[in-house]
Coordinates of C-alpha atoms in Angstrom, one line a residue:
Chain S
M1 CA 133.3 167.1 47.1
Q2 CA 135.7 164.9 45.6
L3 CA 134.9 161.1 46.1
Y4 CA 137.7 159.4 47.7
H5 CA 138.7 156.5 45.8
W6 CA 139.0 153.3 48.6
D7 CA 141.6 150.9 48.1
F8 CA 142.3 148.0 50.6
G9 CA 144.4 146.0 48.1
F10 CA 147.8 146.6 50.2
I11 CA 146.1 145.4 53.5
A12 CA 145.8 141.8 52.1
S13 CA 149.4 141.7 51.2
N14 CA 151.0 143.2 54.1
L15 CA 148.5 141.3 56.4
P16 CA 151.6 139.2 57.9
Y17 CA 153.0 142.5 58.9
L18 CA 149.7 143.8 60.5
L19 CA 149.6 140.4 62.5
G20 CA 153.1 141.0 63.7
G21 CA 152.0 143.9 64.9
L22 CA 148.5 142.3 66.6
A23 CA 151.2 139.5 68.3
G24 CA 153.1 142.7 69.9
T25 CA 149.9 143.8 71.1
L26 CA 148.7 140.7 72.7
R27 CA 152.2 139.7 74.2
L28 CA 152.6 143.3 75.6
A29 CA 148.7 142.9 77.0
A30 CA 149.3 139.3 78.5
T31 CA 152.4 140.5 80.2
T32 CA 150.9 143.6 81.6
V33 CA 147.7 141.4 82.8
V34 CA 149.7 139.0 84.8
L35 CA 152.2 141.4 86.3
G36 CA 149.1 143.9 86.9
A37 CA 147.3 141.2 88.8
A38 CA 150.4 140.3 90.9
I39 CA 150.9 144.0 91.8
G40 CA 147.4 144.5 92.4
L41 CA 146.7 141.7 94.8
L42 CA 149.8 142.8 96.9
V43 CA 148.8 146.7 96.8
G44 CA 145.0 145.7 97.5
L45 CA 145.9 144.0 100.4
C46 CA 147.9 146.6 101.6
R47 CA 145.2 149.0 101.0
I48 CA 142.5 146.9 103.1
S49 CA 145.0 146.3 106.0
H50 CA 144.7 147.5 109.6
A51 CA 148.1 148.6 109.7
R52 CA 148.4 152.4 108.8
F53 CA 152.0 152.3 106.9
P54 CA 150.9 149.7 104.3
R55 CA 147.4 151.2 103.9
W56 CA 148.8 154.6 103.3
M57 CA 151.7 153.6 100.8
A58 CA 148.8 151.6 99.0
T59 CA 146.4 154.7 99.0
G60 CA 149.1 156.6 97.7
Y61 CA 150.1 154.6 95.2
I62 CA 146.7 153.9 93.7
G63 CA 146.0 157.8 93.8
L64 CA 148.9 158.4 91.7
F65 CA 148.4 156.1 89.0
R66 CA 144.6 156.6 88.8
N67 CA 145.0 160.4 88.5
T68 CA 147.6 160.9 85.9
P69 CA 147.2 159.8 82.3
A70 CA 148.6 156.7 81.0
L71 CA 150.3 158.2 78.3
V72 CA 152.0 160.8 80.7
Q73 CA 152.9 157.4 82.9
L74 CA 154.6 155.6 79.8
L75 CA 156.5 158.7 78.9
W76 CA 158.0 159.5 82.3
L77 CA 159.0 156.1 82.9
Y78 CA 160.5 155.3 79.3
Y79 CA 162.7 158.5 80.2
A80 CA 163.3 158.3 83.7
V81 CA 164.5 154.4 83.8
P82 CA 167.6 155.3 82.1
I83 CA 168.1 158.2 84.8
V84 CA 167.5 155.9 87.6
T85 CA 169.2 152.5 86.4
G86 CA 171.7 153.9 83.8
V87 CA 170.3 151.3 81.2
Q88 CA 167.8 152.4 78.5
A89 CA 164.7 150.4 78.8
S90 CA 163.7 148.9 75.4
P91 CA 160.0 150.2 74.4
F92 CA 158.7 146.9 75.6
T93 CA 160.1 147.3 79.1
A94 CA 158.9 150.7 79.6
A95 CA 155.2 149.9 78.3
V96 CA 155.5 147.0 80.8
L97 CA 156.5 148.5 83.5
A98 CA 153.9 151.8 83.2
F99 CA 151.1 149.3 82.2
S100 CA 151.7 147.0 85.1
L101 CA 151.8 149.7 87.1
A102 CA 148.9 151.1 86.5
T103 CA 146.8 148.2 85.9
G104 CA 148.1 147.1 89.6
A105 CA 146.9 150.2 90.7
Y106 CA 143.2 149.3 89.2
L107 CA 143.1 146.2 89.9
A108 CA 143.8 146.8 93.7
E109 CA 140.8 149.1 93.9
I110 CA 138.7 146.1 92.3
I111 CA 140.1 143.9 94.8
R112 CA 139.2 146.0 97.6
A113 CA 135.9 146.7 96.4
G114 CA 135.6 142.7 95.9
V115 CA 136.6 142.4 99.4
S116 CA 134.4 144.7 100.9
A117 CA 131.4 143.3 99.3
V118 CA 132.0 140.1 101.3
S119 CA 129.1 140.4 104.1
C120 CA 131.0 141.2 107.4
G121 CA 129.1 138.1 109.0
Q122 CA 131.6 136.0 107.3
W123 CA 134.5 137.8 108.9
E124 CA 132.9 137.7 112.1
A125 CA 132.1 134.1 111.9
A126 CA 135.8 133.2 110.8
T127 CA 136.9 135.4 113.7
S128 CA 134.6 133.7 116.2
L129 CA 136.1 130.3 115.4
G130 CA 139.6 131.8 116.2
L131 CA 140.9 131.8 112.6
G132 CA 144.0 133.9 111.9
Y133 CA 144.3 136.5 109.7
V134 CA 146.1 134.4 106.7
P135 CA 143.7 131.4 106.6
L136 CA 140.9 133.9 106.9
M137 CA 141.4 135.6 104.0
V138 CA 143.0 132.4 102.1
R139 CA 140.1 130.2 102.7
V140 CA 136.9 132.6 103.8
I141 CA 137.2 136.0 102.2
L142 CA 139.1 135.9 99.2
P143 CA 137.2 132.7 97.5
Q144 CA 134.2 134.9 98.1
A145 CA 135.6 138.1 97.1
L146 CA 137.0 136.5 93.8
R147 CA 133.3 136.2 92.6
H148 CA 132.6 139.5 93.1
M149 CA 135.7 140.8 91.1
V150 CA 135.2 138.7 88.1
P151 CA 133.1 141.6 85.8
A152 CA 135.4 144.0 86.8
F153 CA 138.7 142.0 86.2
T154 CA 137.4 140.8 82.7
N155 CA 136.5 144.4 81.8
Q156 CA 139.9 145.6 83.1
T157 CA 141.5 143.0 80.8
I158 CA 139.8 144.3 77.5
D159 CA 140.9 147.8 78.6
V160 CA 144.5 146.7 78.9
I161 CA 144.3 145.5 75.3
K162 CA 143.1 148.8 74.3
L163 CA 145.7 150.5 76.7
T164 CA 148.7 148.8 74.8
A165 CA 147.8 151.1 71.9
I166 CA 149.7 154.1 73.4
S167 CA 152.9 152.0 73.5
S168 CA 153.3 153.1 69.8
M169 CA 154.2 156.4 71.1
I170 CA 157.5 155.1 72.1
A171 CA 158.0 153.1 69.1
Y172 CA 157.1 149.8 70.5
G173 CA 155.9 147.5 67.6
D174 CA 152.3 146.9 68.3
L175 CA 149.5 146.7 66.0
V176 CA 149.1 150.4 66.1
Y177 CA 152.7 151.3 65.5
H178 CA 152.7 148.8 62.5
A179 CA 149.6 150.1 60.9
K180 CA 151.1 153.8 61.1
I181 CA 154.2 152.7 59.4
L182 CA 152.0 151.1 56.8
A183 CA 149.8 154.1 56.4
E184 CA 153.0 156.5 56.0
Q185 CA 154.6 153.8 53.5
Q186 CA 151.5 153.1 51.0
F187 CA 150.2 156.8 51.5
R188 CA 146.9 155.3 52.5
P189 CA 146.2 156.2 56.0
I190 CA 142.2 156.2 56.1
E191 CA 142.5 152.2 54.8
A192 CA 145.1 151.5 57.1
Y193 CA 143.2 152.8 60.3
T194 CA 140.0 151.3 59.2
A195 CA 142.0 148.1 59.0
L196 CA 143.5 148.9 62.3
A197 CA 139.9 149.2 64.0
V198 CA 138.8 146.3 62.4
L199 CA 141.5 143.9 63.6
Y200 CA 141.2 145.3 67.3
S201 CA 137.1 144.6 67.1
A202 CA 138.2 141.1 65.5
V203 CA 140.1 140.5 68.9
L204 CA 138.0 142.4 71.4
I205 CA 134.3 141.6 70.4
P206 CA 135.1 137.6 70.9
L207 CA 136.9 138.3 74.0
S208 CA 134.1 140.1 75.4
Y209 CA 131.8 137.4 74.6
V210 CA 134.4 134.7 76.4
A211 CA 134.0 137.5 79.3
Q212 CA 130.5 137.4 79.6
L213 CA 130.7 133.3 79.6
V214 CA 133.0 133.4 82.4
E215 CA 130.8 136.0 84.3
R216 CA 127.6 133.8 83.9
R217 CA 129.6 130.7 85.1
Y218 CA 130.8 132.7 88.3
P219 CA 127.8 134.6 89.1
V220 CA 127.5 136.7 92.3
A221 CA 124.0 136.2 93.2
V222 CA 124.0 133.0 94.9
K223 CA 120.8 131.4 96.5
L224 CA 121.2 132.0 100.3
S225 CA 118.6 129.1 101.1
R226 CA 115.9 127.0 100.0
Chain D
M1 CA 130.7 115.8 127.5
T2 CA 128.6 113.5 129.5
A3 CA 125.1 113.5 129.6
E4 CA 123.5 114.8 132.7
T5 CA 119.8 114.7 133.9
P6 CA 118.1 118.0 134.0
G7 CA 118.0 119.4 137.5
A8 CA 120.7 117.5 138.9
R9 CA 123.1 119.9 137.7
E10 CA 125.8 121.2 139.5
I11 CA 127.2 124.7 139.1
A12 CA 131.0 124.2 139.5
T13 CA 132.9 126.1 142.0
Q14 CA 136.0 126.8 140.1
A15 CA 136.7 130.3 138.8
A16 CA 134.0 131.9 136.3
A17 CA 134.0 131.3 133.0
V18 CA 133.2 134.7 132.1
A19 CA 133.1 138.0 134.3
L20 CA 132.3 141.2 133.4
R21 CA 133.1 144.1 136.0
N22 CA 131.8 147.6 135.7
V23 CA 132.0 147.4 131.8
D24 CA 131.2 150.5 129.6
K25 CA 130.8 150.8 125.7
W26 CA 130.2 153.7 123.5
Y27 CA 129.5 153.6 119.7
G28 CA 130.8 157.3 119.2
H29 CA 128.7 158.9 121.6
L30 CA 125.8 156.6 122.0
H31 CA 126.4 154.7 125.6
V32 CA 125.4 151.1 124.7
L33 CA 126.6 149.5 127.5
R34 CA 126.2 151.2 130.8
N35 CA 128.5 150.0 134.0
V36 CA 127.6 146.5 133.3
S37 CA 128.7 143.6 135.6
M38 CA 127.7 139.8 135.4
T39 CA 129.6 136.6 136.1
V40 CA 128.8 133.7 134.5
A41 CA 129.7 130.2 136.2
R42 CA 131.3 127.1 134.4
G43 CA 128.2 124.9 133.4
E44 CA 125.6 127.8 133.7
R45 CA 123.1 128.6 131.3
V46 CA 122.0 132.2 131.3
V47 CA 119.6 133.8 129.1
L48 CA 119.8 137.5 128.2
C49 CA 116.5 139.2 127.2
G50 CA 115.6 142.7 126.6
P51 CA 114.0 145.3 123.8
S52 CA 115.7 146.2 120.8
G53 CA 118.5 148.3 121.6
S54 CA 119.1 147.1 125.1
G55 CA 122.7 146.1 124.6
K56 CA 122.3 142.3 125.0
S57 CA 124.0 141.5 121.4
T58 CA 126.5 144.0 122.2
M59 CA 127.3 142.6 125.4
I60 CA 128.0 138.9 123.8
R61 CA 129.8 140.4 120.9
C62 CA 132.0 142.0 123.4
I63 CA 132.9 138.4 125.2
N64 CA 134.3 137.4 122.3
R65 CA 135.9 140.6 121.2
L66 CA 133.8 141.0 118.1
E67 CA 133.3 144.5 119.9
G68 CA 135.8 146.1 122.2
H69 CA 134.7 147.8 125.4
Q70 CA 135.9 151.1 126.6
K71 CA 136.0 150.8 130.3
G72 CA 135.8 148.0 132.9
E73 CA 137.3 144.5 132.4
I74 CA 136.2 141.3 130.5
V75 CA 137.7 138.0 131.9
V76 CA 137.0 135.0 129.8
D77 CA 138.2 131.5 131.1
G78 CA 140.6 133.4 132.9
I79 CA 142.2 135.5 130.4
E80 CA 141.4 139.3 130.2
L81 CA 140.5 140.7 127.0
T82 CA 142.7 143.4 125.9
N83 CA 144.0 144.5 122.6
N84 CA 146.8 141.5 122.9
S85 CA 146.0 139.7 119.9
V86 CA 147.6 136.4 121.1
A87 CA 145.2 136.4 124.1
L88 CA 142.2 137.1 121.9
D89 CA 143.1 134.2 119.7
R90 CA 143.7 131.9 122.8
V91 CA 139.8 133.4 123.9
R92 CA 138.2 132.8 120.5
R93 CA 139.3 129.1 120.5
E94 CA 137.3 128.3 123.8
V95 CA 134.4 130.3 122.8
G96 CA 132.1 129.2 120.2
M97 CA 129.4 131.5 118.8
V98 CA 126.4 131.0 116.9
F99 CA 124.7 133.8 114.7
Q100 CA 121.1 135.0 114.1
S101 CA 122.3 134.9 109.9
F102 CA 124.3 131.5 110.5
N103 CA 127.0 133.1 108.8
L104 CA 127.9 129.6 106.9
F105 CA 130.8 129.7 104.6
P106 CA 128.7 129.5 101.3
H107 CA 131.6 128.6 99.2
L108 CA 132.3 125.4 101.1
T109 CA 130.3 122.1 101.9
V110 CA 128.7 121.5 105.3
L111 CA 131.5 119.5 106.0
E112 CA 134.3 121.7 105.0
N113 CA 132.7 124.4 107.0
C114 CA 132.8 122.2 110.1
T115 CA 136.2 121.2 109.5
L116 CA 138.1 124.4 108.4
A117 CA 138.9 125.8 112.0
P118 CA 140.2 122.5 113.5
I119 CA 142.5 122.1 110.7
W120 CA 143.8 125.6 110.7
V121 CA 143.6 126.7 114.1
R122 CA 143.7 123.5 116.1
K123 CA 146.1 122.0 113.6
M124 CA 144.4 118.8 113.5
Q125 CA 145.0 116.5 110.7
K126 CA 142.4 116.4 108.0
N127 CA 140.9 112.9 108.5
D128 CA 140.6 113.5 112.5
A129 CA 138.9 116.7 111.7
K130 CA 136.5 114.9 109.4
L131 CA 135.5 112.3 111.9
L132 CA 135.1 114.7 114.4
A133 CA 133.0 116.9 112.1
M134 CA 130.8 114.0 111.5
E135 CA 130.5 113.5 115.1
Y136 CA 129.1 116.5 115.7
L137 CA 126.9 116.9 112.7
T138 CA 125.5 113.3 113.9
R139 CA 124.9 115.2 117.2
V140 CA 122.8 117.8 115.5
R141 CA 121.0 115.3 113.4
I142 CA 122.2 116.0 110.0
P143 CA 124.9 113.8 109.0
D144 CA 123.5 113.1 105.8
Q145 CA 124.0 116.5 104.8
A146 CA 127.7 116.5 104.9
L147 CA 128.5 117.1 101.4
K148 CA 125.9 119.8 100.5
Y149 CA 126.3 123.1 100.3
P150 CA 124.5 125.8 102.9
W151 CA 122.2 127.1 100.4
Q152 CA 120.7 123.7 99.6
L153 CA 119.8 123.4 103.2
S154 CA 116.7 124.8 104.8
G155 CA 117.4 127.7 107.5
G156 CA 117.1 125.4 110.5
Q157 CA 119.3 122.9 109.2
Q158 CA 121.9 125.6 108.3
Q159 CA 121.7 126.6 111.7
R160 CA 122.2 123.5 113.2
V161 CA 125.2 123.2 111.1
A162 CA 126.3 126.4 112.5
I163 CA 126.0 125.2 116.1
A164 CA 128.2 122.0 114.9
R165 CA 130.6 124.0 113.3
A166 CA 131.1 125.8 116.4
L167 CA 131.1 122.9 118.7
C168 CA 133.9 121.2 116.4
M169 CA 136.4 123.7 118.2
T170 CA 135.4 122.0 121.5
P171 CA 134.6 125.4 123.1
K172 CA 134.1 125.8 126.8
I173 CA 131.6 128.7 126.4
M174 CA 129.0 128.8 123.5
L175 CA 127.5 132.2 122.8
F176 CA 124.0 132.3 121.0
D177 CA 123.2 135.6 119.4
E178 CA 119.1 135.2 118.3
P179 CA 119.9 131.9 116.9
T180 CA 116.2 131.7 115.9
S181 CA 115.1 134.9 115.2
A182 CA 115.7 134.5 111.3
L183 CA 113.9 131.1 111.4
D184 CA 110.6 130.1 110.0
P185 CA 108.5 129.2 113.0
E186 CA 108.2 125.5 112.0
M187 CA 112.0 125.2 112.0
I188 CA 112.5 127.1 115.6
K189 CA 111.7 123.7 117.3
E190 CA 114.4 121.6 115.8
V191 CA 117.2 124.4 116.7
L192 CA 115.9 124.8 120.3
D193 CA 115.9 120.9 120.8
T194 CA 119.7 121.2 119.7
M195 CA 120.2 123.6 122.1
I196 CA 118.6 122.1 124.9
E197 CA 120.7 119.0 124.5
L198 CA 123.8 121.0 124.4
A199 CA 122.6 122.5 127.6
D200 CA 121.7 119.5 129.0
S201 CA 125.4 118.0 128.5
G202 CA 126.7 120.5 130.7
M203 CA 128.0 123.3 128.2
T204 CA 128.3 127.0 129.8
M205 CA 125.9 129.0 127.6
I206 CA 125.1 132.4 127.3
C207 CA 121.9 133.1 125.1
V208 CA 120.3 136.2 123.8
T209 CA 116.6 135.1 122.9
H210 CA 113.3 136.0 122.8
E211 CA 112.0 132.4 123.3
M212 CA 110.9 132.6 126.8
G213 CA 109.8 128.9 126.6
F214 CA 113.4 127.9 126.0
A215 CA 114.3 130.1 128.8
R216 CA 112.1 128.6 131.3
K217 CA 113.1 125.1 130.5
V218 CA 116.8 125.3 130.4
A219 CA 118.0 128.6 131.9
D220 CA 119.5 128.9 135.5
R221 CA 119.3 132.6 135.0
V222 CA 117.5 135.1 133.1
V223 CA 119.0 138.5 132.9
F224 CA 116.8 141.3 131.5
M225 CA 118.5 144.3 130.1
D226 CA 117.2 147.9 128.9
Q227 CA 118.8 150.8 127.5
G228 CA 122.5 149.3 128.1
E229 CA 121.9 148.1 131.9
I230 CA 121.1 145.1 133.5
V231 CA 117.8 145.7 135.2
E232 CA 117.0 142.4 136.6
S233 CA 118.3 139.1 137.3
G234 CA 117.2 135.7 138.6
A235 CA 116.0 132.3 137.9
P236 CA 113.2 132.5 135.3
E237 CA 110.2 131.1 137.2
Q238 CA 110.9 133.9 139.7
L239 CA 111.7 136.6 137.0
F240 CA 108.7 136.1 134.8
A241 CA 105.9 135.2 137.7
E242 CA 107.3 138.3 140.0
P243 CA 109.0 141.1 137.9
R244 CA 110.1 143.7 140.4
T245 CA 110.7 146.6 137.9
E246 CA 108.2 148.3 135.7
R247 CA 110.5 147.6 132.6
L248 CA 110.5 144.2 133.0
R249 CA 106.7 144.3 133.6
T250 CA 106.4 146.0 130.3
F251 CA 108.4 144.0 128.2
L252 CA 107.0 140.8 129.7
G253 CA 103.7 142.3 128.6
Q254 CA 104.6 142.7 125.3
I255 CA 106.3 139.5 124.4
L256 CA 104.2 137.0 126.3
G257 CA 101.1 139.1 125.7
H258 CA 100.6 137.2 122.2

């Protein structure tokens, strides 16, 4: 076997270009998480509603986005949006749309699980006091449910950053896309993609640590009494 | 509420506080309430007792519609319980409930637990609600715990907070679902004393409990249920001293035996 001659030199000189890609990744991820959280809250509340119509709509929506591959969702929306609206969506727009809708579906399930984890005694006590649905959810159930959702939510955020990698397929300038361009220009795919993995790890490993700190700060197992 | 001397109470002649007429309830195929009829007058104190699965908890949970009934009528404070949510909200405002497992809101302080409903249901101003809450917390003898969180209190203290929280809505009827069953023995007395004081002030109370001493001291009427039916009903001295049915005799033998 011929020994491969590794040469990472070009990485250093092209670092600004790669970091530009990283900025693209983070911009896409942040937008996705924010929009996805909003969609997830709405869909999650519909999912646990007593009314049949919102519940069925939410269940259908969640089922659709959880049972199709993210890449398929991305490609379909990228080509469908111009047909529906008559306007060509930019790669960023299509990616944000696809990823927010998908993340919203996953977060809706996380919200449903978080709300279900709140003991039914809390619902009974709040109902007995005469609290209506809105103050009951906002003041009693959701504050407690949020604690249960923290680990799943931080996991989902990290997953979103990894998910954005497929946006390179529609030529969005994320980290993968920039690394791919660099690899093709320099004819050095293995160094380029190694650098890619290193850069992702450099972001995600500290982020996972931060997630752990957040989970520790808002633990689920709260003492019930002395 | 004015204090009344024990024994000098009068049962109001107005319409009943709670009336159940031929109520049946099923959980799937399980018949949990069988043709139950009972009337509780205003100011009356009723203790429900019976073995596990007798339907006593189910019955009081039907009174504030935590559970629904399939047949018969339940009328609370003159309002019939149906699926009408406006009527249900009005009923729940006038009926307070205390649970076996306290069900305090763990993310709120004791004071916030008590002011939540007055602010959001009775639309009270925050300061008025605080004053009201402190009044009731003083009445249950824990005003100094107002800023603590539920998990920082003992079980007996938590249950007294739960009682104060229910009272802050100034209900006309108080329901108690085995309020002392989850407490360590040394804390049972402080909760029962609070309930006795509440009874003395003229509150209409329906209490599911195994504490027969409390029943003897406070109840106008003891209702014994078994397998979903009301078997016997009468004044505590009479029921405990002269049970008329075998079922009640067996039950009393079991709980008074030790």
